Every structure is written in structure tokens, then in C-alpha cells.
Backbone as a ProteinNet text record, in pm:
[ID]
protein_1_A
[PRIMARY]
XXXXXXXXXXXXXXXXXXXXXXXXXXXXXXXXXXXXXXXXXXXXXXXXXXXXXXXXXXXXXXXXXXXXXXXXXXXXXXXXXXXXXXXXXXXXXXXXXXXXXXXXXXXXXXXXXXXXXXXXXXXXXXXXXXXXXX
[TERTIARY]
84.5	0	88.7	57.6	167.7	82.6	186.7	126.8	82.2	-12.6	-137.7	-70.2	-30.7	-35.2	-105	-236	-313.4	-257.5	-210.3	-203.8	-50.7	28.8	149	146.2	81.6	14.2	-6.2	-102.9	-178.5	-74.9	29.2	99.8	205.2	278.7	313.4	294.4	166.5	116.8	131	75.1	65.3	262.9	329	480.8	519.4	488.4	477.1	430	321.7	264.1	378.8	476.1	531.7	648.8	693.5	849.5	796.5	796.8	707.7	856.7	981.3	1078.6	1152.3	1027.5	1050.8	925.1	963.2	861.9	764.8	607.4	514.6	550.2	630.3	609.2	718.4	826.5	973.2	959.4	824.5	820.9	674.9	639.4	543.7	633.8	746.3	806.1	876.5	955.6	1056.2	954.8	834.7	770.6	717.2	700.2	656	746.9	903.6	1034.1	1059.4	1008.3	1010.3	898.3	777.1	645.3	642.2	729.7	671.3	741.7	866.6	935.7	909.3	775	734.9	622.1	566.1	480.4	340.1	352.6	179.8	191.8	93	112.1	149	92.7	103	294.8	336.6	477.3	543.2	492.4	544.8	544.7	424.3	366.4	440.9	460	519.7	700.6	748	904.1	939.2	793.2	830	783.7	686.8	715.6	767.7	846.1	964.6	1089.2	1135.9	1214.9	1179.8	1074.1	990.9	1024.2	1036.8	1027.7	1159	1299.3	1420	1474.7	1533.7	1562	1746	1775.9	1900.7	1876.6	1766.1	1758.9	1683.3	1827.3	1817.5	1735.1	1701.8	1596.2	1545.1	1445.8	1330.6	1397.7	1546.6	1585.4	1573.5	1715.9	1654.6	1561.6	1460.7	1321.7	1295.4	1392.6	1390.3	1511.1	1573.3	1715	1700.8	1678.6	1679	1724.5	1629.4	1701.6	1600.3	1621.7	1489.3	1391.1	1357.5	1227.4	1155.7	1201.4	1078.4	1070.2	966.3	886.1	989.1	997.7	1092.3	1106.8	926.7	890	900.6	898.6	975	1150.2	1197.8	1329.5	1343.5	1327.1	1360	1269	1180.6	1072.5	1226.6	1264.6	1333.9	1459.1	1466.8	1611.5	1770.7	1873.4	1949.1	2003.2	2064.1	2138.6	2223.4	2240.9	2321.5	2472.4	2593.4	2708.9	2799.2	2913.3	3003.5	3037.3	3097.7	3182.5	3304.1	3350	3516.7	3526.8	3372.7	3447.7	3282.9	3265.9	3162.4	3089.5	3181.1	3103.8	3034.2	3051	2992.3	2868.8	2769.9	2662.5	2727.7	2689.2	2692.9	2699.8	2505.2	2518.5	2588.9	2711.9	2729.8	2838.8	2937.7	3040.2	3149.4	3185.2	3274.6	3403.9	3472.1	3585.9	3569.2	3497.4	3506.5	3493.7	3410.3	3420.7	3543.5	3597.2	3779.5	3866.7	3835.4	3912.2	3840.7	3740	3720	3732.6	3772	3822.3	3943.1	4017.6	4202.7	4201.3	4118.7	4166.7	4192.4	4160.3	4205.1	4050.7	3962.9	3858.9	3764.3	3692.9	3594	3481.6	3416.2	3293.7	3172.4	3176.8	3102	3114.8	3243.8	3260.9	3248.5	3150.5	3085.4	3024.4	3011.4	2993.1	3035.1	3101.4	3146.4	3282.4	3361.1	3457.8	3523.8	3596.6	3609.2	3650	3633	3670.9	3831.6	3893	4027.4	4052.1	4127.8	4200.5	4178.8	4044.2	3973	4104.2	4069.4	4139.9	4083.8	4154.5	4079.8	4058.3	4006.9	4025.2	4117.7	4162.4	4257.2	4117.9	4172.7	4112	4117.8	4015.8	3944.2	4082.8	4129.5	4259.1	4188.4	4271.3	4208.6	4214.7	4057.6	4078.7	4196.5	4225.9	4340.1	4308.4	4423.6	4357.1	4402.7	4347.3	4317.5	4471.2	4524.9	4632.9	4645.1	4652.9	4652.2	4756.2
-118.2	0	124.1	209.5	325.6	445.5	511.7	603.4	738.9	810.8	908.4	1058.4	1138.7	1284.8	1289.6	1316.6	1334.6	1224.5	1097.2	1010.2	1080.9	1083.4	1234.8	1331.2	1388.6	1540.8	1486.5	1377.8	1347.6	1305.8	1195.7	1200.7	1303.9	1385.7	1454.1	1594.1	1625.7	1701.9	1619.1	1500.3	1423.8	1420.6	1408.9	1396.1	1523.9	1642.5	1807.1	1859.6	1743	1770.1	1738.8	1568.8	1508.1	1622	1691.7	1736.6	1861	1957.2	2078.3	2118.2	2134.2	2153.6	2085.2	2065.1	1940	2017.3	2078	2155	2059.2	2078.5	2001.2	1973.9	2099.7	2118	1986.5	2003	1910.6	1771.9	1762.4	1610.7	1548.3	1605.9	1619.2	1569.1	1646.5	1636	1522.4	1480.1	1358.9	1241.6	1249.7	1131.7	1124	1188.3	1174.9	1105.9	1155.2	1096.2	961.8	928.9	760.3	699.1	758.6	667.4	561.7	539.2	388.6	257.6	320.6	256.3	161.9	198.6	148.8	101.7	-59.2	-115.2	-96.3	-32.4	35.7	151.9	256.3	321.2	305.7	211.5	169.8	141.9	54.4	83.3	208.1	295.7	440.3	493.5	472.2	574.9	509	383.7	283.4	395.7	358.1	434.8	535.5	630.7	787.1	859.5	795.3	830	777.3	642.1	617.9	725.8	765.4	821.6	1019.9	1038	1188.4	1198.7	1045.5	1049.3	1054.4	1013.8	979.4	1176.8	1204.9	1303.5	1323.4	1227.2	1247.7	1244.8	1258.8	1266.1	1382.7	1455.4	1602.6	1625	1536.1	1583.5	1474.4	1487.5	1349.5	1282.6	1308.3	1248	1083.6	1053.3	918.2	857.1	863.4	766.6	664.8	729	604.6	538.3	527.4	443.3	325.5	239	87.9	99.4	37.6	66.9	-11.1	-61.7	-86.4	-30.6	123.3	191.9	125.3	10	6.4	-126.5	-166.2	-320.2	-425.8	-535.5	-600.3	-640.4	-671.3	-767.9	-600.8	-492.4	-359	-362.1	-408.1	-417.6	-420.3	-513.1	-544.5	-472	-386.1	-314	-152.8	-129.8	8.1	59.5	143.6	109.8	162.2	100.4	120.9	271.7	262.5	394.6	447.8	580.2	611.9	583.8	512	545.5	649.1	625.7	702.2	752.3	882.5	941.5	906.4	878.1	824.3	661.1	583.8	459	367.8	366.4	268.2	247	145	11.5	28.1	102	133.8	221	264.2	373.3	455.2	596.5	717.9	733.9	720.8	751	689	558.9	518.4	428.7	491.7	409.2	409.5	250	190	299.3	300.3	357.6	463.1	554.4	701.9	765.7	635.1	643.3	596.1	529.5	519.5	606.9	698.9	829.1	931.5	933.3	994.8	1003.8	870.5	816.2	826	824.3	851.3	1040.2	1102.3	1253.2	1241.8	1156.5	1195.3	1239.8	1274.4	1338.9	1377.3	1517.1	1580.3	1464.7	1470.8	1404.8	1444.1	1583	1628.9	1603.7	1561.2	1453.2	1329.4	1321	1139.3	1155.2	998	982	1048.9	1192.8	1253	1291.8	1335.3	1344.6	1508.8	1513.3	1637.6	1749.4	1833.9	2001.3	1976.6	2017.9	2018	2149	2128.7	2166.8	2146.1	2044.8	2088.2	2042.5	2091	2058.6	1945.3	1818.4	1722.2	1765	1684.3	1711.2	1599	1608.4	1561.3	1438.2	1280.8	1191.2	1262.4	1228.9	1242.9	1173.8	1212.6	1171	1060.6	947.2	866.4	926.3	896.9	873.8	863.2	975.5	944	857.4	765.2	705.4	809.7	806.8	937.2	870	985.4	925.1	849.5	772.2	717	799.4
0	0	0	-111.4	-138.7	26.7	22.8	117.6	23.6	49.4	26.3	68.7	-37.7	-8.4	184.8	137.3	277	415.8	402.8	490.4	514.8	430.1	462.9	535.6	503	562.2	697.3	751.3	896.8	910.3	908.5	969.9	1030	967.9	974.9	1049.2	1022.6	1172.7	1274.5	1298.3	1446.6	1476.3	1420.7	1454.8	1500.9	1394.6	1457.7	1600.9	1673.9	1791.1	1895.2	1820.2	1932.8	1936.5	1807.5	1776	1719.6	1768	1731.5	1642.3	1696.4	1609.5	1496.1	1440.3	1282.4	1227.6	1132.1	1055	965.3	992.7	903.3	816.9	699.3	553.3	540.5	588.9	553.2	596.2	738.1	731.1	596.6	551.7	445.6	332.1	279.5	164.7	213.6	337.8	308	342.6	418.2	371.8	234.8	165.5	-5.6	-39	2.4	-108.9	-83.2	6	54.3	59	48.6	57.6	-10	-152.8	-190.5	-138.1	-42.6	27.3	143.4	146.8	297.8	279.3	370	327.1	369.9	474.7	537.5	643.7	624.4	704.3	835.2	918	1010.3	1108.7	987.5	1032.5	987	928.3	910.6	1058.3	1088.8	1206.6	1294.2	1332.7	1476.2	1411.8	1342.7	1319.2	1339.6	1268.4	1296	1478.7	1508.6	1643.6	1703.8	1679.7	1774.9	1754.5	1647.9	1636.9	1666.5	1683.8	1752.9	1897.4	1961.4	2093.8	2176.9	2011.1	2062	2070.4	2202.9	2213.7	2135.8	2081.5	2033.8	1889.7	1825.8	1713.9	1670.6	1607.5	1596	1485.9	1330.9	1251.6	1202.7	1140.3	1116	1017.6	991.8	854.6	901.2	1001.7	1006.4	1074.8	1048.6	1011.9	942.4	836.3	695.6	671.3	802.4	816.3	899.2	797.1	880.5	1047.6	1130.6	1249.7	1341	1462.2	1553.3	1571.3	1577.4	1546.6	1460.3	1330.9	1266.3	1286.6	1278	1282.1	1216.6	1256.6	1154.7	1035.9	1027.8	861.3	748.4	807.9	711.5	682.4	765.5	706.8	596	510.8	354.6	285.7	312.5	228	206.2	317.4	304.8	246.2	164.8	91.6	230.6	132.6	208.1	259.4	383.7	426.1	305.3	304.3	207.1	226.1	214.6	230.2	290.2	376.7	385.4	263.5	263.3	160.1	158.4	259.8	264.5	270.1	290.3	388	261.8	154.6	63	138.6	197.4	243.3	383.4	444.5	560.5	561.9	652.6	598.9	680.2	597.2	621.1	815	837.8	978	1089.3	1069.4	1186.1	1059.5	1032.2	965.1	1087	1075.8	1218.1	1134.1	1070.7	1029.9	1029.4	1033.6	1054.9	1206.8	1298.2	1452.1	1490.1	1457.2	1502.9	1441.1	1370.6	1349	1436.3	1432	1566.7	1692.9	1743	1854.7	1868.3	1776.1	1786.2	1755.6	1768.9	1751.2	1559.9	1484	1361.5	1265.7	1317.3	1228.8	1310.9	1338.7	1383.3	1400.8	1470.3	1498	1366.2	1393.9	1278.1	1154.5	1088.1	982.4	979.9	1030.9	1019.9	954.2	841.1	746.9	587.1	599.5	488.7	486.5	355.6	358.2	445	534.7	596.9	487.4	521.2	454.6	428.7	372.7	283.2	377.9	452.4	583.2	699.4	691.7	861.3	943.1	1067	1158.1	1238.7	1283.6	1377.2	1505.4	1577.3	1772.3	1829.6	1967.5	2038.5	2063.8	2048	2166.3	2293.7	2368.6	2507.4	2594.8	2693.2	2753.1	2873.9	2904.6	2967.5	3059.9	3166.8	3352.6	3385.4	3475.3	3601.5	3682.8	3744.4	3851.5	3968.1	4055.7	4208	4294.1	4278.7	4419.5	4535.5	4589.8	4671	4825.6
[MASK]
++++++++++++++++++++++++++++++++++++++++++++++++++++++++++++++++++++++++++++++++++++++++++++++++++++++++++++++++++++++++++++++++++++++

């Protein structure tokens, strides 16, 4: 069952109620760009307010990123994450090789998943716990 302009729209206000800072219009348009992606409204709605309710998820993008928010028998209905820019084979939002350059001080956090700016500067790894004097 394709999803419906209007079944867009209702959803999308009801997500606006949970996440007032996710604009109607933009969750309107990125559920259009994926609606035939997904097999019933129903697991739309179970995904997108799981992910309304996650306070670490700064915009409604992933919704449509395979993940536990959505039902399981949707897995294979959803296309894949988009790729790292630096790393193929890994996805974009959570490529293991771009979190161990982040972890050694060799790439900004904020360059996850893409290739950094042509000078950026990295950050220092986090320095281990002292242990307390004795």
C-alpha cells in the first residue's frame, strides 16, 4: 500500500505535535520521497514516532534508516542507508571507520559519514581517567 499525499500530511502534523521543532512542511516532503518505500502506514507511524520520541535525534531524517524503530517484517521493504563518503562500504550515519578516526583525535565528529573540509582541523582523543592518588 503506497502512502497518500493526505495520509502524509496526517501524519506529519501528528509527529509536529510530538516534535514541534521538525517543521510540518519538511516532514510532508521527506515522507513523499520515501512513501513507496514502505509497506503500510502503520509501520510508518510505529518508526516515525519512535524516532519523535528519541531526544538524540536532531531531525526526522533518520526515520527512513533501517534501524529498531521500525517493525521487523519492514526491514527489507526500506532502501538502504546512504554510504560514507570516505568509507563505501559502511553507511553514512554510523560508519565503524570514521568512529575510530574519531576516537584517535584523527577526524571531527562532525565529519561522520562525509569526507572532511580540505584543511579541517581534527580534535585531540578524550585523555584517559586518572587514577586518584593514593
Amino acid at each position: 500500500m503506497e502512502i497518500t499525499k493526505t495520509d502524509a500530511t496526517l501524519l506529519a502534523q501528528l509527529i509536529n505535535r510530538i516534535r514541534p521543532d521538525w517543521d510540518t512542511r519538511a516532514l510532508t516532503t521527506l515522507i513523499g520521497k520515501n512513501r513507496t518505500n514502505i509497506p503500510n502506514l502503520a509501520a510508518l507511524t510505529i518508526a516515525a514516532t519512535t524516532k519523535a520520541q528519541d531526544p538524540t535525534c536532531k531531525t526526522p531524517a533518520p526515520i527512513f534508516i533501517p534501524g529498531p524503530h521500525w517493525p521487523t517484517e519492514t526491514h527489507r521493504h526500506l532502501p538502504p542507508p546512504p554510504p560514507c563518503q570516505d568509507h563505501p562500504e559502511e553507511p553514512a550515519h554510523n560508519c565503524r571507520c570514521c568512529w575510530s578516526e574519531i576516537k584517535t583525535g584523527q577526524r571531527a565528529q562532525t565529519d561522520l559519514g562525509k569526507t572532511p573540509a580540505v584543511g579541517a582541523t581534527t580534535t585531540q582523543p578524550p585523555e584517559a581517567p586518572q587514577e586518584a592518588a593514593k
